[in-house]
XYZ file of N, CA and C in Angstrom:
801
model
N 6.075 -3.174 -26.400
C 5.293 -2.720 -25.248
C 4.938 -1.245 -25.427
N 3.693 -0.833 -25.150
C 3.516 0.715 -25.306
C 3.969 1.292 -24.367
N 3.708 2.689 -24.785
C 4.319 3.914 -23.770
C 3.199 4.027 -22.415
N 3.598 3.967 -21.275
C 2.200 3.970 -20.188
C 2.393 4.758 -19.552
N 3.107 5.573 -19.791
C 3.074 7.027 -19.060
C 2.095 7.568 -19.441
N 1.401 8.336 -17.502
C 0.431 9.528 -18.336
C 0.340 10.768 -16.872
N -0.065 11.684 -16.952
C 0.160 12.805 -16.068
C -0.459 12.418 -14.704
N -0.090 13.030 -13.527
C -0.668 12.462 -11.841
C -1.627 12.734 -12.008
N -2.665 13.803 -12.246
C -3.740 13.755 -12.576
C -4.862 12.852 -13.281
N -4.529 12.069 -14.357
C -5.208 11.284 -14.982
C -5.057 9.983 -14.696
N -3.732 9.920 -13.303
C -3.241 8.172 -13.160
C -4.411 7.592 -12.493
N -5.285 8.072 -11.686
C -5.916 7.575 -10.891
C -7.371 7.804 -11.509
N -7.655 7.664 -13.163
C -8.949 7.700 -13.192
C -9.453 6.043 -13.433
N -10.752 5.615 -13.278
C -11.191 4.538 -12.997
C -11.132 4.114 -11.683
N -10.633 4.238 -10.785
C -10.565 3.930 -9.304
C -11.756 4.009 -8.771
N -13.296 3.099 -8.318
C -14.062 3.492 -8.168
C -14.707 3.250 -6.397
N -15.547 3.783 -5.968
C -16.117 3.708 -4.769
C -16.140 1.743 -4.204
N -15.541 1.498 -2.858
C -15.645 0.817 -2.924
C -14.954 -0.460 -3.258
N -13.620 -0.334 -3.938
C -12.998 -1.133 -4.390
C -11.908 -1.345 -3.201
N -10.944 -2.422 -3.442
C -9.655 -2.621 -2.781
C -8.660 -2.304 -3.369
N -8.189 -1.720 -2.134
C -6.822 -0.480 -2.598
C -5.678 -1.088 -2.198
N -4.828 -1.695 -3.199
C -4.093 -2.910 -2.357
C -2.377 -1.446 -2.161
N -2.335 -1.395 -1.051
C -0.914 -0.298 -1.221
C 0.478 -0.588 -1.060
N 1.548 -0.116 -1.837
C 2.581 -1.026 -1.832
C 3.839 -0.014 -0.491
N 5.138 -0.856 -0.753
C 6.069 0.112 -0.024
C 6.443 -1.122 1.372
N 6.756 -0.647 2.395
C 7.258 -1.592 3.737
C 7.549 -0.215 4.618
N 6.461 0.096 6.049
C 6.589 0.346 6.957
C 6.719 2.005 6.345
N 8.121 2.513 6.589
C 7.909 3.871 6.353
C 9.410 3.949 5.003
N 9.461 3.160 4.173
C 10.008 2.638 3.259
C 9.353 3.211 1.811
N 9.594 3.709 0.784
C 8.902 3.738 -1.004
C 7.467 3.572 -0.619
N 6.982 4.416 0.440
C 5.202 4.272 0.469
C 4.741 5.707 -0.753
N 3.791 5.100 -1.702
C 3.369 6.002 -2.741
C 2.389 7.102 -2.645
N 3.274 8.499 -1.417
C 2.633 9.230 -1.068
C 2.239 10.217 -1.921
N 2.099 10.450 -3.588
C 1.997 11.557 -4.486
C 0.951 10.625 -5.098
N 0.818 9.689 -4.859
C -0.450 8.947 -5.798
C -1.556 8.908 -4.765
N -0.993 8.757 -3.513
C -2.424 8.651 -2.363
C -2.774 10.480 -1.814
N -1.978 11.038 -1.995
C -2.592 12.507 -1.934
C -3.098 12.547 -2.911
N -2.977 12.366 -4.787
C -3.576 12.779 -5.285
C -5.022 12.011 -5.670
N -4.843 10.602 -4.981
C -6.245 9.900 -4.915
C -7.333 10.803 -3.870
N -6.817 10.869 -2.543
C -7.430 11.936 -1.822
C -8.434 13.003 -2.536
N -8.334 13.924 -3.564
C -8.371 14.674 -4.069
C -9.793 14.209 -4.894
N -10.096 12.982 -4.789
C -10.872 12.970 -5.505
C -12.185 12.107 -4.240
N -11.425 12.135 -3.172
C -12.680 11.523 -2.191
C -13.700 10.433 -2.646
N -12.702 9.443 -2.664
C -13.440 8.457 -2.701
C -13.644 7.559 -1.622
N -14.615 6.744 -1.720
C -15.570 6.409 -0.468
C -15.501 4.936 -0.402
N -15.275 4.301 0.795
C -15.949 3.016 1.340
C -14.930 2.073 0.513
N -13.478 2.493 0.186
C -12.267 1.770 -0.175
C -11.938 0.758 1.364
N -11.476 -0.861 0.769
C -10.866 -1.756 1.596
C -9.253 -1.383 1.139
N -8.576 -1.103 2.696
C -7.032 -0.686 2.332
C -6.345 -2.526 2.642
N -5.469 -2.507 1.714
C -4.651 -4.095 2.094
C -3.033 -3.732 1.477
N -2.872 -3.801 2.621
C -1.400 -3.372 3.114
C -0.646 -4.524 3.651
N 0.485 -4.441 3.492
C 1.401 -5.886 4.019
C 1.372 -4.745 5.463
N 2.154 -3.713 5.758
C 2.247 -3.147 6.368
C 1.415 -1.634 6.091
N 1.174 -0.627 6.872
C 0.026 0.188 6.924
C 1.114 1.275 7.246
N 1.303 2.394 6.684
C 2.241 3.778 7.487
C 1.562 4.727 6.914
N 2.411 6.104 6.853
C 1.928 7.246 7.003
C 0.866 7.058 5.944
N 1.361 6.710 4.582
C 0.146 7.221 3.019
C -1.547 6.559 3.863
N -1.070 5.876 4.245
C -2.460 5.103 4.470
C -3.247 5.926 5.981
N -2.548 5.884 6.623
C -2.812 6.945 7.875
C -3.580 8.350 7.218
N -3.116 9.256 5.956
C -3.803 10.219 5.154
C -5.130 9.723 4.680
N -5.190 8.300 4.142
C -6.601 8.237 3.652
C -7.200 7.631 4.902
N -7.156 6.700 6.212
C -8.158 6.853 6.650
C -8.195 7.896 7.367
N -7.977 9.061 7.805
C -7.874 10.294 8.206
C -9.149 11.460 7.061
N -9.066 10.850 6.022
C -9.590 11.481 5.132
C -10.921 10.600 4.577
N -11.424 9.940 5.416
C -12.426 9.225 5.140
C -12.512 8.211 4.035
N -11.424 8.204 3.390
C -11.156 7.239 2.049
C -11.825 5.931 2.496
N -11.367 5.337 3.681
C -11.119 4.001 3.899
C -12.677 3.115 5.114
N -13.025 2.212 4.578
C -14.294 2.183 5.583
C -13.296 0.653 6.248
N -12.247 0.019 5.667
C -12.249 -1.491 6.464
C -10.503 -1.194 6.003
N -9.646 -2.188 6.936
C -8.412 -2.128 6.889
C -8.358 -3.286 6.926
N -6.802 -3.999 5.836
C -6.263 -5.582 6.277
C -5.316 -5.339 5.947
N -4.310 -5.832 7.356
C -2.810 -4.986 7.297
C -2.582 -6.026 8.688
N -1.315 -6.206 8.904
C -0.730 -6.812 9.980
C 0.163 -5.720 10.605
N -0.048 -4.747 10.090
C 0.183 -3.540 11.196
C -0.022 -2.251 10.472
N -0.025 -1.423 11.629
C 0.017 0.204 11.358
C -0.043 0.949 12.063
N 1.147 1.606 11.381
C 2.267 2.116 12.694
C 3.082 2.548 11.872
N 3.294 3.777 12.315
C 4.526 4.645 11.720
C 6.223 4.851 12.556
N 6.217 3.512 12.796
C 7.285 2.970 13.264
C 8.120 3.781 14.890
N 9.375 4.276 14.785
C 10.050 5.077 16.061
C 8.826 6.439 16.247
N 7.839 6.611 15.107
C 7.631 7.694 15.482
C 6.382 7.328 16.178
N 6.166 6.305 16.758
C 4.612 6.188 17.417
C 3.426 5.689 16.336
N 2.442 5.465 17.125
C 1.043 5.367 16.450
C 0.710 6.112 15.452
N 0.024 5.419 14.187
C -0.762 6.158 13.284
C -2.068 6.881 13.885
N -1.773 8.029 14.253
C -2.689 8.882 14.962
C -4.249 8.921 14.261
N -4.318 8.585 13.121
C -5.769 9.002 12.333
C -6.363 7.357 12.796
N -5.459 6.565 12.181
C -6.044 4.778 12.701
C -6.398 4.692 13.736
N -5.427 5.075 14.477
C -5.849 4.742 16.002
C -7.155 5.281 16.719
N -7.666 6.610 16.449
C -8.385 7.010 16.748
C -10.042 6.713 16.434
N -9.862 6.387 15.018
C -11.144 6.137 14.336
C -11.350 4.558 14.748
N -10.173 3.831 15.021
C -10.670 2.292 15.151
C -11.043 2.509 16.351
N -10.054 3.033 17.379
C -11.074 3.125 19.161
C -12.313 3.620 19.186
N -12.780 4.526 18.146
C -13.653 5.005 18.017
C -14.874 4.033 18.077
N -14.466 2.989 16.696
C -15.086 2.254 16.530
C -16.321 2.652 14.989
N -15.140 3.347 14.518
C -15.452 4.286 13.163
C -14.838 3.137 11.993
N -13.991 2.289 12.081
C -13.488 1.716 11.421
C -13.709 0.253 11.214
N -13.653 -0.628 10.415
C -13.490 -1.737 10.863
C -12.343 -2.256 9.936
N -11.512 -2.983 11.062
C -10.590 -3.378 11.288
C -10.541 -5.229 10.994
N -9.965 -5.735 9.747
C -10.492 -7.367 9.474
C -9.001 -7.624 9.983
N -8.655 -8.639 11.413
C -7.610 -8.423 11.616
C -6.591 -9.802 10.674
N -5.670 -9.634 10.381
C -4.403 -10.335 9.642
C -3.301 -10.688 10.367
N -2.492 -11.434 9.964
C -1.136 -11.608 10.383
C -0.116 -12.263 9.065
N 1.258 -11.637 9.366
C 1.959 -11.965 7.736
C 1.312 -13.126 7.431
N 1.041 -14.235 8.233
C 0.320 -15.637 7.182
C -0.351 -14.909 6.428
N -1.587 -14.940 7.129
C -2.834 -14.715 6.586
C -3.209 -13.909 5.253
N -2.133 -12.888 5.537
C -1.779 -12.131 4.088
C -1.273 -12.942 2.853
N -0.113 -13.247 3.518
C 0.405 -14.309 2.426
C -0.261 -15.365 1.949
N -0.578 -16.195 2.691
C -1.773 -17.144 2.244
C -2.761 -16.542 1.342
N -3.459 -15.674 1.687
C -4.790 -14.883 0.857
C -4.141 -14.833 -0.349
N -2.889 -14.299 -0.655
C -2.350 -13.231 -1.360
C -2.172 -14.701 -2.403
N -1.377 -16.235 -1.637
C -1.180 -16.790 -2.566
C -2.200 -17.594 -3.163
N -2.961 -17.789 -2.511
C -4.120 -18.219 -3.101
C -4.921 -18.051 -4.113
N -4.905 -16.772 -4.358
C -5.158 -15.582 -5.827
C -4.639 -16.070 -7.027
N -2.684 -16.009 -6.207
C -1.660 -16.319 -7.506
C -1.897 -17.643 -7.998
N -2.719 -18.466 -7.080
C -2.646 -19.515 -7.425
C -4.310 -19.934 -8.476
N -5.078 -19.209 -8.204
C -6.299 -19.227 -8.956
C -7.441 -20.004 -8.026
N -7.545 -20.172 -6.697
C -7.863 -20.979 -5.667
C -8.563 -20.177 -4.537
N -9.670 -21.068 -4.228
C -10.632 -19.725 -3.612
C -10.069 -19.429 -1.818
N -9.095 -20.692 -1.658
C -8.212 -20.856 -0.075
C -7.041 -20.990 -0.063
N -6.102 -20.975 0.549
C -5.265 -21.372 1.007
C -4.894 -22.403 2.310
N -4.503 -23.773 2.298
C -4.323 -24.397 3.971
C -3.204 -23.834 4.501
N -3.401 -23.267 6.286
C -2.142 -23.329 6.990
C -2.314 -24.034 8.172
N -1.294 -24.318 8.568
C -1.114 -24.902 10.394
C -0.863 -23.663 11.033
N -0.314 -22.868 10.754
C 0.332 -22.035 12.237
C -1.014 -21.276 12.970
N -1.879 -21.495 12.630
C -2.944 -20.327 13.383
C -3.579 -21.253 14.355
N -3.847 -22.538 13.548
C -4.758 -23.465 14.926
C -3.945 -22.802 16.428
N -5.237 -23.379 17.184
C -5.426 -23.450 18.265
C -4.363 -21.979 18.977
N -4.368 -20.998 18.466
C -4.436 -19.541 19.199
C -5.877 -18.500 19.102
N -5.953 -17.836 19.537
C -7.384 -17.028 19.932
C -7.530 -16.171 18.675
N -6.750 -16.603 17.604
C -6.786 -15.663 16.264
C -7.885 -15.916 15.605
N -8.707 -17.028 15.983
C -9.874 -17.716 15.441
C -10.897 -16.909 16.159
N -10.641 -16.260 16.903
C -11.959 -15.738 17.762
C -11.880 -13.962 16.993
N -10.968 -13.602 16.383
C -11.028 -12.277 15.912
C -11.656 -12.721 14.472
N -11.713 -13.663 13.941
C -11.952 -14.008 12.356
C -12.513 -15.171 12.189
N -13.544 -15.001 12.925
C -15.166 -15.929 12.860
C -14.889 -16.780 11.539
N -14.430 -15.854 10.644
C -14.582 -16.201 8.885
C -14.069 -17.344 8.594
N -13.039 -17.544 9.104
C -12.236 -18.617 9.077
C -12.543 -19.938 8.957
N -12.502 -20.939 8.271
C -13.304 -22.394 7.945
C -11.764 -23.120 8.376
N -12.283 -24.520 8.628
C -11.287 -25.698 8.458
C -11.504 -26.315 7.754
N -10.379 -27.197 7.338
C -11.133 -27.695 5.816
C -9.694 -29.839 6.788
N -10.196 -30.408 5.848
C -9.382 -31.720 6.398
C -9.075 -31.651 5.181
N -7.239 -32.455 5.035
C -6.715 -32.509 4.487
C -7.347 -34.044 3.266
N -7.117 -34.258 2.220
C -8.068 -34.595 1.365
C -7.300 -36.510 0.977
N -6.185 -36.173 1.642
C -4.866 -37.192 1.503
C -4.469 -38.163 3.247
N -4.345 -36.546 4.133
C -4.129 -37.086 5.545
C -5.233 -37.242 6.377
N -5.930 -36.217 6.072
C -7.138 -36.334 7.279
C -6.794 -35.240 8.279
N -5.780 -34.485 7.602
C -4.988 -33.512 9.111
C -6.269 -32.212 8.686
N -6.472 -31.745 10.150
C -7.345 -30.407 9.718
C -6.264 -28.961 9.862
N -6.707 -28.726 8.752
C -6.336 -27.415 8.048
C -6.879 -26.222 8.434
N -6.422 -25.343 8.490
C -7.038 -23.651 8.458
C -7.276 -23.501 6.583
N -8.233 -22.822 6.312
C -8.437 -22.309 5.503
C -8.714 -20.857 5.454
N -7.758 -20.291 4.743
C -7.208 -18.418 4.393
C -7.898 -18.434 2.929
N -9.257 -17.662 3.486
C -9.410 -17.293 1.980
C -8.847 -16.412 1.054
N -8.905 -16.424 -0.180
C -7.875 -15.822 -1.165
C -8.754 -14.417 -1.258
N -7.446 -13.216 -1.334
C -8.009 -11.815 -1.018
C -6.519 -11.108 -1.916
N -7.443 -10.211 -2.750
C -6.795 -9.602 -4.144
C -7.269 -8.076 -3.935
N -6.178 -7.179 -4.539
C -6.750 -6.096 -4.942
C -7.333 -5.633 -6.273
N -8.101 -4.771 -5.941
C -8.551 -4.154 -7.449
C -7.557 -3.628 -8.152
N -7.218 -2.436 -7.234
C -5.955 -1.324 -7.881
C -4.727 -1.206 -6.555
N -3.586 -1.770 -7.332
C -2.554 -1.735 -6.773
C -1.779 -0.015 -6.879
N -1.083 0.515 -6.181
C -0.318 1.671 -5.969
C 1.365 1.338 -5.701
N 2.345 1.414 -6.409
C 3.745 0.987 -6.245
C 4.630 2.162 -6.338
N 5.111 2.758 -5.584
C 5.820 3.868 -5.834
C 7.228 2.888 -6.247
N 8.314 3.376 -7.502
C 9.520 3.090 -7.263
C 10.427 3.811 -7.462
N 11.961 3.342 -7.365
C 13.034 4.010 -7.493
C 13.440 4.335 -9.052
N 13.393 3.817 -9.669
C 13.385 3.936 -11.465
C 12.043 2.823 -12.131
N 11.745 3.515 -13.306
C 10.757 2.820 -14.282
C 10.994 3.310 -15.440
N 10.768 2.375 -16.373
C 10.746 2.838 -18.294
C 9.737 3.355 -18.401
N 9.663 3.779 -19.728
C 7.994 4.168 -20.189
C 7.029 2.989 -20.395
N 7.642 1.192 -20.180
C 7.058 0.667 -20.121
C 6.264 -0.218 -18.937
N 6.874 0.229 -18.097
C 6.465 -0.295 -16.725
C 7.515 -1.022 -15.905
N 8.633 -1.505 -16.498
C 9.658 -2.140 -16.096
C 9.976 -1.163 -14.703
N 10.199 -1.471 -13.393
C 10.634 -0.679 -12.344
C 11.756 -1.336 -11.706
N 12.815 -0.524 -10.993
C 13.459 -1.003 -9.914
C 12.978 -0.486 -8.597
N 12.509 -1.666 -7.306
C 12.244 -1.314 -6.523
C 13.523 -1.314 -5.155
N 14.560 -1.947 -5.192
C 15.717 -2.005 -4.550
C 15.419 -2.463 -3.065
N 14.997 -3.305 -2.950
C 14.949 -3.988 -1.358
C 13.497 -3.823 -0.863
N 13.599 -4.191 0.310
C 12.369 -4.602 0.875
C 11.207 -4.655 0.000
N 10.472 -5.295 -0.526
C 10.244 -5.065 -1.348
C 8.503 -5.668 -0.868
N 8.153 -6.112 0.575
C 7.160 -6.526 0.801
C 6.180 -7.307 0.003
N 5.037 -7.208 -0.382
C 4.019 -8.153 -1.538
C 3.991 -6.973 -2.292
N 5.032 -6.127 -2.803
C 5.036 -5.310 -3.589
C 4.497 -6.067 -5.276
N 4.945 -6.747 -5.478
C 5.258 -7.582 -6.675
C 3.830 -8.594 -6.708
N 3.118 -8.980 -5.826
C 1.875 -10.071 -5.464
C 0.740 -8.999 -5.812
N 0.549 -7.442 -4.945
C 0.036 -6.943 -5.356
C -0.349 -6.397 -6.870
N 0.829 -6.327 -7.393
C 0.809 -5.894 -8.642
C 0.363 -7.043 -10.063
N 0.796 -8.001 -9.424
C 0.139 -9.300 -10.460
C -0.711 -9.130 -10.423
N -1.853 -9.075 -9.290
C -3.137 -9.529 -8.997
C -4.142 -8.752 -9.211
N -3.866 -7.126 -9.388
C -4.989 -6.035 -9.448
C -5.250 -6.018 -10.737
N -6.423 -5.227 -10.889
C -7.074 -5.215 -12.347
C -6.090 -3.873 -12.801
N -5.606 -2.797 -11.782
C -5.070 -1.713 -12.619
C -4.129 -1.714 -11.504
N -2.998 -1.993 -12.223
C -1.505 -1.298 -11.145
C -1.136 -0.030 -11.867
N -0.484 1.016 -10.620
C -0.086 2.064 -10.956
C 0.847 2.637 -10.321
N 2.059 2.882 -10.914
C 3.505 2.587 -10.840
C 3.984 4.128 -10.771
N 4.309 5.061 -9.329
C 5.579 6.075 -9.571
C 6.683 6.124 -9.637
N 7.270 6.610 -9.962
C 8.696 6.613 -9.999
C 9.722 7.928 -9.950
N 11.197 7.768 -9.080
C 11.531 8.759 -8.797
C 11.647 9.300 -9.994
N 11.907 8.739 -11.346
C 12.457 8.882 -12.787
C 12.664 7.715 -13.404
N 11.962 8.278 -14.692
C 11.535 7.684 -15.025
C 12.467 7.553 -16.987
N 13.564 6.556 -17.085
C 14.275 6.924 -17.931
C 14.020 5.433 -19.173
N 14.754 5.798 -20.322
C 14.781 4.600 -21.160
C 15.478 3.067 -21.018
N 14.557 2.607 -21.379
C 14.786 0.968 -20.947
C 16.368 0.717 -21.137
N 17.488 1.203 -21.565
C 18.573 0.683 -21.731
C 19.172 1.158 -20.763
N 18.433 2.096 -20.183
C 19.138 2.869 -18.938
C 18.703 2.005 -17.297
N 17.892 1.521 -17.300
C 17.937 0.835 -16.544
C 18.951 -0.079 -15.412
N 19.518 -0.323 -14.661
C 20.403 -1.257 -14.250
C 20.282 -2.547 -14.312
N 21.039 -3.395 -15.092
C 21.271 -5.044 -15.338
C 21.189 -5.791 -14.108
N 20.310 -6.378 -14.497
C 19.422 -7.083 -13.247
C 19.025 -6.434 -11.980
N 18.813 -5.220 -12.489
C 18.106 -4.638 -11.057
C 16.533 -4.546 -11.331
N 16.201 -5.138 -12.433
C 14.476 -4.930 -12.357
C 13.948 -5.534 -11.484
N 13.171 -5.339 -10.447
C 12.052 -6.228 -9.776
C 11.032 -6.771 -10.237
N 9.887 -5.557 -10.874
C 8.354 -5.741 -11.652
C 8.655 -5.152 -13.267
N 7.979 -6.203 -13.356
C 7.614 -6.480 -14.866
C 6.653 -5.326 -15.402
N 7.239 -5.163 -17.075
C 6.049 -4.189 -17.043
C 4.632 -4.906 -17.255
N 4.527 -5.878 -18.143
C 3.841 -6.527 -17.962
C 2.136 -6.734 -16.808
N 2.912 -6.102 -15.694
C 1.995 -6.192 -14.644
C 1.532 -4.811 -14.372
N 2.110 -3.956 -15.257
C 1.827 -2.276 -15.100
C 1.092 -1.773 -15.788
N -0.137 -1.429 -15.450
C -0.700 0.155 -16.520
C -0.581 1.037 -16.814
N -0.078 1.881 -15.958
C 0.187 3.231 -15.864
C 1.260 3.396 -14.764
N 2.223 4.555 -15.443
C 3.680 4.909 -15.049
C 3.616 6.455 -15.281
N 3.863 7.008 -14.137
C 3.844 8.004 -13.404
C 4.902 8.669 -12.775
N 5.922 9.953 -13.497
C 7.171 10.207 -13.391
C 6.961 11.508 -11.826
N 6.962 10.751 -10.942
C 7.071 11.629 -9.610
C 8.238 11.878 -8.772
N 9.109 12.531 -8.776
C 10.596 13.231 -7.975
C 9.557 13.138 -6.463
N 10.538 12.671 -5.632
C 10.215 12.935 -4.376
C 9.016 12.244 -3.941
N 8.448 11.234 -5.232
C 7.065 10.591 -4.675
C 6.386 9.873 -3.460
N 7.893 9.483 -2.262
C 7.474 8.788 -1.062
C 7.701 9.922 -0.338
N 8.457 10.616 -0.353
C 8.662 11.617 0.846
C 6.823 11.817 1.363
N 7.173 12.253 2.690
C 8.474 12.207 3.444
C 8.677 10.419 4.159
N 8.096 9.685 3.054
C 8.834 8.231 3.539
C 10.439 8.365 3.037
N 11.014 7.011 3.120
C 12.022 7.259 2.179
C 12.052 6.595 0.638
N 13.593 7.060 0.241
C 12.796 5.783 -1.065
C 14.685 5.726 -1.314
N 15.198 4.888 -0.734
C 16.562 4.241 -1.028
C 17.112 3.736 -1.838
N 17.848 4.309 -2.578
C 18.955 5.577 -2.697
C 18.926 6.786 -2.434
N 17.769 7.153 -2.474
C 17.453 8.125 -3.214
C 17.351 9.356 -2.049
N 16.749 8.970 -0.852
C 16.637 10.198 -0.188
C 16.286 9.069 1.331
N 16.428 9.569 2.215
C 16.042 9.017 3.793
C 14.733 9.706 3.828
N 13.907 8.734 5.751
C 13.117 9.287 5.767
C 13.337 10.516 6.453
N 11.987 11.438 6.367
C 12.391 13.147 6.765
C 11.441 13.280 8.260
N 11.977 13.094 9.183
C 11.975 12.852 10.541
C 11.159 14.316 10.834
N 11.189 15.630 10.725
C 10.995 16.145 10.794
C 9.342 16.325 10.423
N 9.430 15.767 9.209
C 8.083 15.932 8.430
C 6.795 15.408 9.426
N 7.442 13.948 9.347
C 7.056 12.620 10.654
C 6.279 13.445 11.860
N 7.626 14.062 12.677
C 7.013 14.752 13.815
C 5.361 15.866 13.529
N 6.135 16.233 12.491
C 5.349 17.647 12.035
C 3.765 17.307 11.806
N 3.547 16.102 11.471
C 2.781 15.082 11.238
C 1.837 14.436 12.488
N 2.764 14.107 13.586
C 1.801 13.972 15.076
C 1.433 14.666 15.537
N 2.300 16.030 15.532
C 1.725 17.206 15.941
C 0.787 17.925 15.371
N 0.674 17.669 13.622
C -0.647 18.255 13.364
C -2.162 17.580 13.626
N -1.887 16.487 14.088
C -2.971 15.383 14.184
C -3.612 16.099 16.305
N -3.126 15.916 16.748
C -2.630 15.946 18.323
C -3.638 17.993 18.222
N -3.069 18.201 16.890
C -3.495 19.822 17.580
C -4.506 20.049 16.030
N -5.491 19.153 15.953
C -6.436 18.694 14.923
C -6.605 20.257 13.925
N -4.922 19.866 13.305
C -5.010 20.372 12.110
C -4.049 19.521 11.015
N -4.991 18.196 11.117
C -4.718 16.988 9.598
C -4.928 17.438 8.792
N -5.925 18.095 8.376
C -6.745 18.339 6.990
C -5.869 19.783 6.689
N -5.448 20.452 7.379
C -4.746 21.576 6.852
C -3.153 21.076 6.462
N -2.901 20.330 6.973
C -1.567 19.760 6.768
C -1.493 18.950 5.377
N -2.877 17.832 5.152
C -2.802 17.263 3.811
C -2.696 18.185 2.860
N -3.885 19.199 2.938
C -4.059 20.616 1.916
C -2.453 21.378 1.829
N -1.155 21.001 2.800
C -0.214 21.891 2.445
C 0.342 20.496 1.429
N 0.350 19.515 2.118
C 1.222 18.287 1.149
C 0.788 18.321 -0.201
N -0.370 18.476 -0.503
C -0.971 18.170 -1.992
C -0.513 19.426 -2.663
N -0.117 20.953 -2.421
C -0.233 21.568 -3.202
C 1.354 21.884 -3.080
N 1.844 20.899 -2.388
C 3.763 21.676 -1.951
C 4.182 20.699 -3.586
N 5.247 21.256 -3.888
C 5.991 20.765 -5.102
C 6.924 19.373 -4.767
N 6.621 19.290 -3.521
C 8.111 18.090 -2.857
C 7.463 16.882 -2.785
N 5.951 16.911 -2.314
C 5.177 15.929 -2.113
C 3.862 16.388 -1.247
């Protein structure tokens, strides 16, 4: 396997206008905040975000105009309240919002893995979830005759995985929650993998790999890369930061606050 390390700067070239930004992590958990500041940086435009869950990293890009459509079954930066940038631009009516629920994700997601342009479920009939997602087809079952929901299959371009350890070959440990961390990363044309450290494959822990390198392009040695999410073992989340964070939104100085994150050494 080759060496796929390459500097934060160069991880994110090819990423183009427009594509789906599938983002990894759970809630306010290993979200890959040193790869989405330094995507920032390059302002890119009219990105679909697809998130199992949606927190702070993602709150920075649609705040920062990155993002024109969201598919996420939530977002929300958990005890600490509303994602202040989401919330605002979707009431706005600045955003559009394709709404999801864990099915619907999952379904999409497996449908991909599976090479299949749908997925069938039961659990959605007959709730008003059909009235948010027009899109939605029924399809009859081909054996019973039972009618089906059909979830169409929905992939990212470029996956983002922050983890707790990685080789130089992509091999990572992600250590729990681990969301469609692993679905995302099969499925994109370019996954791109941080890590708190990034050491030799023998160093690794026995059977603690999650993702394959296999499914990795590029590996990216970032200390502190979720802060101020957390990234467990390794550090909690930084509550402080969090606050520091509503309050710069609330007293509309976001953009001065990203400009301190991108150029601070911590994250």
């Amino acid at each position: 396997m080759p060496d796929k390390r390459v500097a934060l700067d160069r991880a994110l070239d090819g990423i183009r206008d427009g594509c789906t930004l599938g983002v990894g992590g759970m809630t306010l958990y290993r979200r890959p905040m040193r790869l989405v500041l330094e995507l920032i940086r390059r302002e890119p435009r009219d990105l679909t975000l697809l998130a199992f869950t949606a927190g702070l990293e993602c709150d920075l890009l649609v705040g920062t105009g990155c993002i024109a459509r969201t598919r996420t079954c939530y977002f929300g930066l958990e005890a600490f309240g509303l994602a202040p940038m989401f919330t605002a631009l979707a009431t706005a009516g600045n955003l559009q919002v394709v709404e999801e629920t864990e099915g619907t994700l999952a379904a999409g997601l497996r449908a991909s893995l599976a090479g299949v342009g749908f997925m069938p479920v039961r659990g959605i009939r007959g709730t008003d979830f059909m009235k948010a997602r027009p899109d939605l087809k029924t399809v009859a079952c081909p054996y019973t005759g039972e009618e089906l929901l059909a979830v169409p299959a929905i992939r990212p371009d470029v996956a983002l995985i922050h983890a707790v350890q990685c080789d130089p070959e992509g091999n990572a440990v992600l250590v729990g929650n681990l969301g469609v961390d692993l679905e995302l990363a099969a499925l994109a044309d370019l996954t791109i993998v941080s890590a708190e450290e990034v050491v030799p494959t023998e160093k690794l822990p026995e059977r603690g790999v999650n993702l394959i390198g296999l499914a990795v392009d590029r590996v990216v040695e970032a200390p502190h890369g979720a802060w101020p999410t957390s990234c467990y073992p390794k550090y909690p989340f930084d509550g402080e930061a969090l606050l520091r964070y509503g309050k710069a939104c609330r007293d509309q100085e976001f953009f001065e606050l990203v400009k301190e994150w991108q150029t601070s050494g911590r994250s």
